[in-house]
Amino acid sequence: MTVLLIALGAAVGAPLRYLTDRAVQSRHDSVFPWGTLTVNVVGSLLLGVLVGLPAGPTVSALLGTGFCGALTTYSTFSYETLRLAKGGSRLLALANALVSVAAGLAAATVGYALARVLIG
């Protein structure tokens, strides 16, 4: 049953990642991967909220592992960072790595704190 919940969450998260990435990136005339940064930060925020709530294993599997796991993408982040570096945009590659990690951690922390405030 757990695997089915994870697959169900991923079936929603993966297409949403793709659509969000394309929508955000189409609004920027830049080689910087704004779309991937956006989905990773939003996913980190949502996962922080989920961890901060008293969610059981069923909800954690569906939304945490399934939805947030498919919404966020470490492999694409890594690939795009390497693509920037190999393409001569080393400063943008460094900025992508630093901003992605810092913003993801900050978003998860904010999400967790918000959830804790909401539940009192």
Tab-separated table of N, CA, C and O in Angstrom, residues 10-116:
chain	number	residue	atom	x	y	z
A	10	ALA	N	3.733	10.800	-6.641
A	10	ALA	CA	4.696	11.095	-7.711
A	10	ALA	C	4.003	11.362	-9.034
A	10	ALA	O	4.465	12.182	-9.832
A	11	ALA	N	2.877	10.689	-9.259
A	11	ALA	CA	2.127	10.886	-10.502
A	11	ALA	C	1.582	12.308	-10.609
A	11	ALA	O	1.340	12.803	-11.713
A	12	VAL	N	1.409	12.967	-9.496
A	12	VAL	CA	0.973	14.371	-9.494
A	12	VAL	C	2.193	15.297	-9.463
A	12	VAL	O	2.246	16.301	-10.175
A	13	GLY	N	3.182	14.964	-8.647
A	13	GLY	CA	4.348	15.829	-8.468
A	13	GLY	C	5.226	15.973	-9.697
A	13	GLY	O	5.687	17.068	-10.019
A	14	ALA	N	5.463	14.884	-10.412
A	14	ALA	CA	6.361	14.932	-11.576
A	14	ALA	C	5.823	15.803	-12.707
A	14	ALA	O	6.547	16.664	-13.220
A	15	PRO	N	4.553	15.630	-13.116
A	15	PRO	CA	4.044	16.526	-14.164
A	15	PRO	C	3.984	17.989	-13.707
A	15	PRO	O	4.246	18.899	-14.491
A	16	LEU	N	3.661	18.187	-12.424
A	16	LEU	CA	3.620	19.558	-11.905
A	16	LEU	C	5.009	20.182	-11.936
A	16	LEU	O	5.160	21.363	-12.253
A	17	ARG	N	6.032	19.380	-11.641
A	17	ARG	CA	7.412	19.874	-11.730
A	17	ARG	C	7.724	20.324	-13.149
A	17	ARG	O	8.233	21.414	-13.387
A	18	TYR	N	7.407	19.482	-14.109
A	18	TYR	CA	7.702	19.794	-15.501
A	18	TYR	C	6.955	21.059	-15.949
A	18	TYR	O	7.550	21.958	-16.545
A	19	LEU	N	5.673	21.115	-15.669
A	19	LEU	CA	4.865	22.267	-16.103
A	19	LEU	C	5.308	23.557	-15.425
A	19	LEU	O	5.380	24.613	-16.070
A	20	THR	N	5.623	23.480	-14.140
A	20	THR	CA	6.086	24.671	-13.416
A	20	THR	C	7.439	25.123	-13.950
A	20	THR	O	7.656	26.316	-14.191
A	21	ASP	N	8.335	24.174	-14.143
A	21	ASP	CA	9.659	24.493	-14.678
A	21	ASP	C	9.547	25.202	-16.018
A	21	ASP	O	10.180	26.236	-16.253
A	22	ARG	N	8.764	24.660	-16.914
A	22	ARG	CA	8.607	25.257	-18.245
A	22	ARG	C	7.944	26.627	-18.168
A	22	ARG	O	8.339	27.555	-18.883
A	23	ALA	N	6.939	26.782	-17.323
A	23	ALA	CA	6.242	28.073	-17.196
A	23	ALA	C	7.179	29.149	-16.647
A	23	ALA	O	7.207	30.276	-17.160
A	24	VAL	N	7.946	28.810	-15.624
A	24	VAL	CA	8.865	29.786	-15.029
A	24	VAL	C	10.005	30.104	-16.001
A	24	VAL	O	10.335	31.270	-16.221
A	25	GLN	N	10.599	29.077	-16.585
A	25	GLN	CA	11.745	29.302	-17.468
A	25	GLN	C	11.363	30.098	-18.713
A	25	GLN	O	12.162	30.885	-19.217
A	26	SER	N	10.149	29.923	-19.191
A	26	SER	CA	9.727	30.656	-20.392
A	26	SER	C	9.600	32.155	-20.145
A	26	SER	O	9.579	32.933	-21.082
A	27	ARG	N	9.542	32.553	-18.898
A	27	ARG	CA	9.421	33.970	-18.557
A	27	ARG	C	10.777	34.656	-18.363
A	27	ARG	O	10.841	35.830	-18.065
A	28	HIS	N	11.852	33.885	-18.489
A	28	HIS	CA	13.196	34.425	-18.292
A	28	HIS	C	14.049	34.162	-19.530
A	28	HIS	O	14.138	33.037	-19.992
A	29	ASP	N	14.671	35.204	-20.016
A	29	ASP	CA	15.582	35.068	-21.149
A	29	ASP	C	16.998	34.921	-20.585
A	29	ASP	O	17.816	35.830	-20.673
A	30	SER	N	17.230	33.762	-19.955
A	30	SER	CA	18.481	33.535	-19.260
A	30	SER	C	18.822	32.054	-19.288
A	30	SER	O	17.937	31.211	-19.340
A	31	VAL	N	20.119	31.745	-19.220
A	31	VAL	CA	20.531	30.350	-19.138
A	31	VAL	C	20.433	29.834	-17.701
A	31	VAL	O	20.536	28.633	-17.462
A	32	PHE	N	20.216	30.740	-16.748
A	32	PHE	CA	20.086	30.326	-15.351
A	32	PHE	C	18.809	29.502	-15.190
A	32	PHE	O	17.747	29.887	-15.670
A	33	PRO	N	18.861	28.380	-14.494
A	33	PRO	CA	17.712	27.473	-14.375
A	33	PRO	C	16.688	27.921	-13.320
A	33	PRO	O	16.506	27.289	-12.276
A	34	TRP	N	15.983	29.000	-13.622
A	34	TRP	CA	14.996	29.544	-12.691
A	34	TRP	C	13.871	28.559	-12.384
A	34	TRP	O	13.360	28.520	-11.269
A	35	GLY	N	13.472	27.782	-13.368
A	35	GLY	CA	12.381	26.832	-13.167
A	35	GLY	C	12.739	25.749	-12.170
A	35	GLY	O	11.944	25.428	-11.269
A	36	THR	N	13.923	25.189	-12.298
A	36	THR	CA	14.363	24.152	-11.370
A	36	THR	C	14.545	24.721	-9.969
A	36	THR	O	14.152	24.093	-8.978
A	37	LEU	N	15.109	25.908	-9.890
A	37	LEU	CA	15.253	26.558	-8.585
A	37	LEU	C	13.887	26.738	-7.932
A	37	LEU	O	13.705	26.455	-6.747
A	38	THR	N	12.913	27.160	-8.701
A	38	THR	CA	11.562	27.388	-8.168
A	38	THR	C	10.947	26.111	-7.622
A	38	THR	O	10.451	26.089	-6.489
A	39	VAL	N	10.958	25.032	-8.411
A	39	VAL	CA	10.324	23.797	-7.935
A	39	VAL	C	11.069	23.227	-6.728
A	39	VAL	O	10.422	22.680	-5.813
A	40	ASN	N	12.375	23.370	-6.684
A	40	ASN	CA	13.119	22.849	-5.548
A	40	ASN	C	12.843	23.638	-4.268
A	40	ASN	O	12.713	23.052	-3.190
A	41	VAL	N	12.732	24.942	-4.378
A	41	VAL	CA	12.453	25.759	-3.198
A	41	VAL	C	11.017	25.541	-2.726
A	41	VAL	O	10.765	25.369	-1.528
A	42	VAL	N	10.069	25.504	-3.646
A	42	VAL	CA	8.673	25.256	-3.267
A	42	VAL	C	8.524	23.870	-2.645
A	42	VAL	O	7.860	23.692	-1.622
A	43	GLY	N	9.169	22.871	-3.242
A	43	GLY	CA	9.116	21.526	-2.691
A	43	GLY	C	9.738	21.449	-1.304
A	43	GLY	O	9.224	20.748	-0.422
A	44	SER	N	10.811	22.161	-1.084
A	44	SER	CA	11.454	22.199	0.232
A	44	SER	C	10.546	22.857	1.263
A	44	SER	O	10.443	22.388	2.405
A	45	LEU	N	9.879	23.930	0.865
A	45	LEU	CA	8.926	24.595	1.754
A	45	LEU	C	7.791	23.641	2.138
A	45	LEU	O	7.445	23.497	3.320
A	46	LEU	N	7.215	22.970	1.138
A	46	LEU	CA	6.121	22.039	1.405
A	46	LEU	C	6.559	20.877	2.288
A	46	LEU	O	5.826	20.466	3.201
A	47	LEU	N	7.744	20.355	2.038
A	47	LEU	CA	8.234	19.253	2.857
A	47	LEU	C	8.509	19.721	4.289
A	47	LEU	O	8.243	18.989	5.237
A	48	GLY	N	9.000	20.944	4.441
A	48	GLY	CA	9.186	21.498	5.782
A	48	GLY	C	7.873	21.599	6.538
A	48	GLY	O	7.791	21.259	7.722
A	49	VAL	N	6.821	22.041	5.846
A	49	VAL	CA	5.494	22.106	6.460
A	49	VAL	C	5.039	20.712	6.871
A	49	VAL	O	4.559	20.492	7.990
A	50	LEU	N	5.190	19.769	5.977
A	50	LEU	CA	4.763	18.395	6.243
A	50	LEU	C	5.488	17.807	7.452
A	50	LEU	O	4.876	17.171	8.304
A	51	VAL	N	6.781	18.028	7.546
A	51	VAL	CA	7.556	17.510	8.671
A	51	VAL	C	7.135	18.192	9.974
A	51	VAL	O	7.124	17.570	11.033
A	52	GLY	N	6.756	19.462	9.882
A	52	GLY	CA	6.342	20.196	11.071
A	52	GLY	C	4.961	19.842	11.574
A	52	GLY	O	4.606	20.133	12.719
A	53	LEU	N	4.166	19.212	10.749
A	53	LEU	CA	2.811	18.803	11.149
A	53	LEU	C	2.844	17.389	11.730
A	53	LEU	O	3.733	16.607	11.413
A	54	PRO	N	1.854	17.060	12.517
A	54	PRO	CA	1.795	15.677	13.013
A	54	PRO	C	1.210	14.742	11.949
A	54	PRO	O	0.087	14.254	12.069
A	55	ALA	N	1.949	14.523	10.895
A	55	ALA	CA	1.485	13.678	9.791
A	55	ALA	C	1.903	12.229	10.036
A	55	ALA	O	3.036	11.961	10.423
A	56	GLY	N	0.993	11.329	9.772
A	56	GLY	CA	1.282	9.911	9.935
A	56	GLY	C	2.037	9.353	8.747
A	56	GLY	O	2.314	10.058	7.767
A	57	PRO	N	2.368	8.077	8.796
A	57	PRO	CA	3.151	7.467	7.720
A	57	PRO	C	2.432	7.446	6.377
A	57	PRO	O	3.075	7.516	5.330
A	58	THR	N	1.117	7.380	6.382
A	58	THR	CA	0.373	7.367	5.127
A	58	THR	C	0.495	8.708	4.407
A	58	THR	O	0.806	8.762	3.215
A	59	VAL	N	0.280	9.776	5.140
A	59	VAL	CA	0.389	11.127	4.564
A	59	VAL	C	1.830	11.418	4.171
A	59	VAL	O	2.083	12.007	3.121
A	60	SER	N	2.766	10.984	4.997
A	60	SER	CA	4.183	11.200	4.687
A	60	SER	C	4.590	10.483	3.403
A	60	SER	O	5.339	11.032	2.593
A	61	ALA	N	4.085	9.280	3.212
A	61	ALA	CA	4.407	8.536	1.985
A	61	ALA	C	3.803	9.222	0.770
A	61	ALA	O	4.484	9.418	-0.243
A	62	LEU	N	2.536	9.593	0.854
A	62	LEU	CA	1.837	10.218	-0.271
A	62	LEU	C	2.419	11.583	-0.617
A	62	LEU	O	2.783	11.840	-1.766
A	63	LEU	N	2.512	12.455	0.380
A	63	LEU	CA	2.919	13.840	0.119
A	63	LEU	C	4.416	14.074	0.238
A	63	LEU	O	4.984	14.835	-0.562
A	64	GLY	N	5.056	13.454	1.211
A	64	GLY	CA	6.491	13.676	1.405
A	64	GLY	C	7.333	12.960	0.363
A	64	GLY	O	7.971	13.587	-0.482
A	65	THR	N	7.298	11.635	0.429
A	65	THR	CA	8.115	10.853	-0.494
A	65	THR	C	7.595	10.937	-1.920
A	65	THR	O	8.370	11.153	-2.856
A	66	GLY	N	6.282	10.783	-2.095
A	66	GLY	CA	5.707	10.766	-3.443
A	66	GLY	C	5.660	12.133	-4.089
A	66	GLY	O	6.383	12.398	-5.061
A	67	PHE	N	4.821	13.021	-3.564
A	67	PHE	CA	4.604	14.321	-4.201
A	67	PHE	C	5.857	15.201	-4.157
A	67	PHE	O	6.348	15.646	-5.195
A	68	CYS	N	6.378	15.464	-2.941
A	68	CYS	CA	7.547	16.351	-2.836
A	68	CYS	C	8.781	15.733	-3.477
A	68	CYS	O	9.600	16.440	-4.066
A	69	GLY	N	8.916	14.410	-3.365
A	69	GLY	CA	10.053	13.742	-3.985
A	69	GLY	C	10.057	13.877	-5.495
A	69	GLY	O	11.111	14.016	-6.119
A	70	ALA	N	8.874	13.836	-6.092
A	70	ALA	CA	8.784	13.974	-7.549
A	70	ALA	C	8.768	15.433	-7.987
A	70	ALA	O	9.187	15.751	-9.096
A	71	LEU	N	8.281	16.315	-7.125
A	71	LEU	CA	8.246	17.740	-7.458
A	71	LEU	C	9.652	18.318	-7.497
A	71	LEU	O	9.993	19.093	-8.388
A	72	THR	N	10.472	17.934	-6.550
A	72	THR	CA	11.848	18.446	-6.495
A	72	THR	C	12.760	17.562	-7.339
A	72	THR	O	12.427	16.433	-7.644
A	73	THR	N	13.907	18.095	-7.685
A	73	THR	CA	14.771	17.341	-8.590
A	73	THR	C	16.241	17.676	-8.365
A	73	THR	O	16.739	18.701	-8.827
A	74	TYR	N	16.922	16.814	-7.656
A	74	TYR	CA	18.356	16.993	-7.432
A	74	TYR	C	19.155	16.681	-8.689
A	74	TYR	O	20.153	17.335	-8.982
A	75	SER	N	18.707	15.703	-9.437
A	75	SER	CA	19.451	15.328	-10.646
A	75	SER	C	19.442	16.451	-11.680
A	75	SER	O	20.474	16.739	-12.296
A	76	THR	N	18.312	17.095	-11.877
A	76	THR	CA	18.250	18.201	-12.832
A	76	THR	C	19.066	19.387	-12.337
A	76	THR	O	19.770	20.042	-13.111
A	77	PHE	N	18.992	19.656	-11.030
A	77	PHE	CA	19.810	20.714	-10.433
A	77	PHE	C	21.294	20.447	-10.710
A	77	PHE	O	22.031	21.333	-11.135
A	78	SER	N	21.736	19.212	-10.490
A	78	SER	CA	23.140	18.860	-10.721
A	78	SER	C	23.517	19.008	-12.189
A	78	SER	O	24.556	19.585	-12.533
A	79	TYR	N	22.669	18.476	-13.055
A	79	TYR	CA	22.927	18.546	-14.496
A	79	TYR	C	23.018	20.013	-14.963
A	79	TYR	O	23.931	20.383	-15.700
A	80	GLU	N	22.053	20.824	-14.540
A	80	GLU	CA	22.043	22.220	-14.992
A	80	GLU	C	23.234	23.000	-14.450
A	80	GLU	O	23.776	23.875	-15.138
A	81	THR	N	23.668	22.678	-13.243
A	81	THR	CA	24.852	23.329	-12.686
A	81	THR	C	26.093	22.955	-13.499
A	81	THR	O	26.895	23.824	-13.859
A	82	LEU	N	26.235	21.677	-13.828
A	82	LEU	CA	27.363	21.244	-14.668
A	82	LEU	C	27.287	21.843	-16.067
A	82	LEU	O	28.318	22.237	-16.637
A	83	ARG	N	26.083	21.922	-16.632
A	83	ARG	CA	25.901	22.507	-17.967
A	83	ARG	C	26.344	23.965	-17.975
A	83	ARG	O	27.020	24.418	-18.908
A	84	LEU	N	25.993	24.703	-16.921
A	84	LEU	CA	26.425	26.094	-16.833
A	84	LEU	C	27.949	26.188	-16.764
A	84	LEU	O	28.560	26.998	-17.463
A	85	ALA	N	28.556	25.352	-15.926
A	85	ALA	CA	30.013	25.390	-15.762
A	85	ALA	C	30.730	25.016	-17.052
A	85	ALA	O	31.669	25.696	-17.476
A	86	LYS	N	30.284	23.952	-17.704
A	86	LYS	CA	30.918	23.522	-18.954
A	86	LYS	C	30.686	24.515	-20.087
A	86	LYS	O	31.485	24.604	-21.004
A	87	GLY	N	29.590	25.255	-20.013
A	87	GLY	CA	29.278	26.243	-21.039
A	87	GLY	C	29.980	27.578	-20.826
A	87	GLY	O	29.731	28.539	-21.560
A	88	GLY	N	30.823	27.647	-19.816
A	88	GLY	CA	31.577	28.874	-19.576
A	88	GLY	C	30.930	29.827	-18.589
A	88	GLY	O	31.484	30.877	-18.297
A	89	SER	N	29.797	29.468	-18.048
A	89	SER	CA	29.102	30.327	-17.082
A	89	SER	C	29.390	29.833	-15.660
A	89	SER	O	28.488	29.456	-14.914
A	90	ARG	N	30.649	29.853	-15.311
A	90	ARG	CA	31.051	29.301	-14.014
A	90	ARG	C	30.492	30.087	-12.843
A	90	ARG	O	30.146	29.503	-11.813
A	91	LEU	N	30.394	31.385	-12.987
A	91	LEU	CA	29.826	32.195	-11.906
A	91	LEU	C	28.343	31.857	-11.706
A	91	LEU	O	27.873	31.746	-10.571
A	92	LEU	N	27.613	31.673	-12.810
A	92	LEU	CA	26.209	31.276	-12.700
A	92	LEU	C	26.083	29.869	-12.116
A	92	LEU	O	25.158	29.597	-11.342
A	93	ALA	N	27.000	28.983	-12.454
A	93	ALA	CA	26.988	27.627	-11.896
A	93	ALA	C	27.197	27.678	-10.386
A	93	ALA	O	26.473	27.014	-9.630
A	94	LEU	N	28.141	28.469	-9.955
A	94	LEU	CA	28.392	28.624	-8.525
A	94	LEU	C	27.184	29.245	-7.836
A	94	LEU	O	26.759	28.791	-6.767
A	95	ALA	N	26.635	30.280	-8.447
A	95	ALA	CA	25.451	30.930	-7.876
A	95	ALA	C	24.292	29.944	-7.783
A	95	ALA	O	23.575	29.913	-6.765
A	96	ASN	N	24.099	29.128	-8.817
A	96	ASN	CA	23.026	28.140	-8.799
A	96	ASN	C	23.210	27.165	-7.642
A	96	ASN	O	22.254	26.863	-6.917
A	97	ALA	N	24.421	26.676	-7.459
A	97	ALA	CA	24.679	25.720	-6.381
A	97	ALA	C	24.447	26.357	-5.013
A	97	ALA	O	23.744	25.792	-4.171
A	98	LEU	N	25.012	27.529	-4.812
A	98	LEU	CA	24.887	28.186	-3.509
A	98	LEU	C	23.455	28.622	-3.209
A	98	LEU	O	22.941	28.390	-2.110
A	99	VAL	N	22.819	29.242	-4.177
A	99	VAL	CA	21.448	29.727	-3.971
A	99	VAL	C	20.478	28.558	-3.800
A	99	VAL	O	19.594	28.604	-2.929
A	100	SER	N	20.639	27.514	-4.579
A	100	SER	CA	19.729	26.367	-4.477
A	100	SER	C	19.796	25.714	-3.108
A	100	SER	O	18.766	25.427	-2.496
A	101	VAL	N	21.007	25.486	-2.621
A	101	VAL	CA	21.154	24.846	-1.311
A	101	VAL	C	20.660	25.773	-0.202
A	101	VAL	O	19.877	25.365	0.659
A	102	ALA	N	21.088	27.027	-0.227
A	102	ALA	CA	20.693	27.964	0.823
A	102	ALA	C	19.184	28.220	0.810
A	102	ALA	O	18.534	28.204	1.861
A	103	ALA	N	18.628	28.441	-0.362
A	103	ALA	CA	17.187	28.720	-0.447
A	103	ALA	C	16.362	27.490	-0.087
A	103	ALA	O	15.312	27.609	0.562
A	104	GLY	N	16.815	26.309	-0.483
A	104	GLY	CA	16.104	25.086	-0.124
A	104	GLY	C	16.091	24.858	1.373
A	104	GLY	O	15.049	24.534	1.961
A	105	LEU	N	17.241	25.036	2.021
A	105	LEU	CA	17.304	24.886	3.473
A	105	LEU	C	16.468	25.946	4.185
A	105	LEU	O	15.760	25.651	5.155
A	106	ALA	N	16.544	27.176	3.691
A	106	ALA	CA	15.752	28.252	4.294
A	106	ALA	C	14.256	27.989	4.129
A	106	ALA	O	13.479	28.176	5.067
A	107	ALA	N	13.852	27.540	2.952
A	107	ALA	CA	12.434	27.265	2.706
A	107	ALA	C	11.936	26.131	3.600
A	107	ALA	O	10.832	26.207	4.150
A	108	ALA	N	12.720	25.079	3.746
A	108	ALA	CA	12.330	23.969	4.613
A	108	ALA	C	12.209	24.435	6.064
A	108	ALA	O	11.267	24.049	6.774
A	109	THR	N	13.117	25.288	6.495
A	109	THR	CA	13.079	25.817	7.854
A	109	THR	C	11.848	26.688	8.073
A	109	THR	O	11.163	26.566	9.086
A	110	VAL	N	11.551	27.540	7.112
A	110	VAL	CA	10.361	28.391	7.200
A	110	VAL	C	9.090	27.544	7.202
A	110	VAL	O	8.173	27.779	7.988
A	111	GLY	N	9.029	26.554	6.327
A	111	GLY	CA	7.870	25.669	6.280
A	111	GLY	C	7.658	24.954	7.598
A	111	GLY	O	6.534	24.867	8.109
A	112	TYR	N	8.732	24.434	8.166
A	112	TYR	CA	8.648	23.750	9.455
A	112	TYR	C	8.163	24.700	10.543
A	112	TYR	O	7.270	24.359	11.323
A	113	ALA	N	8.741	25.904	10.580
A	113	ALA	CA	8.351	26.889	11.593
A	113	ALA	C	6.881	27.294	11.436
A	113	ALA	O	6.159	27.420	12.429
A	114	LEU	N	6.431	27.493	10.210
A	114	LEU	CA	5.021	27.831	9.973
A	114	LEU	C	4.093	26.732	10.476
A	114	LEU	O	3.062	27.003	11.107
A	115	ALA	N	4.439	25.498	10.188
A	115	ALA	CA	3.617	24.382	10.628
A	115	ALA	C	3.554	24.317	12.147
A	115	ALA	O	2.483	24.081	12.724
A	116	ARG	N	4.678	24.528	12.793
A	116	ARG	CA	4.703	24.480	14.258
A	116	ARG	C	3.869	25.600	14.870
A	116	ARG	O	3.195	25.396	15.874
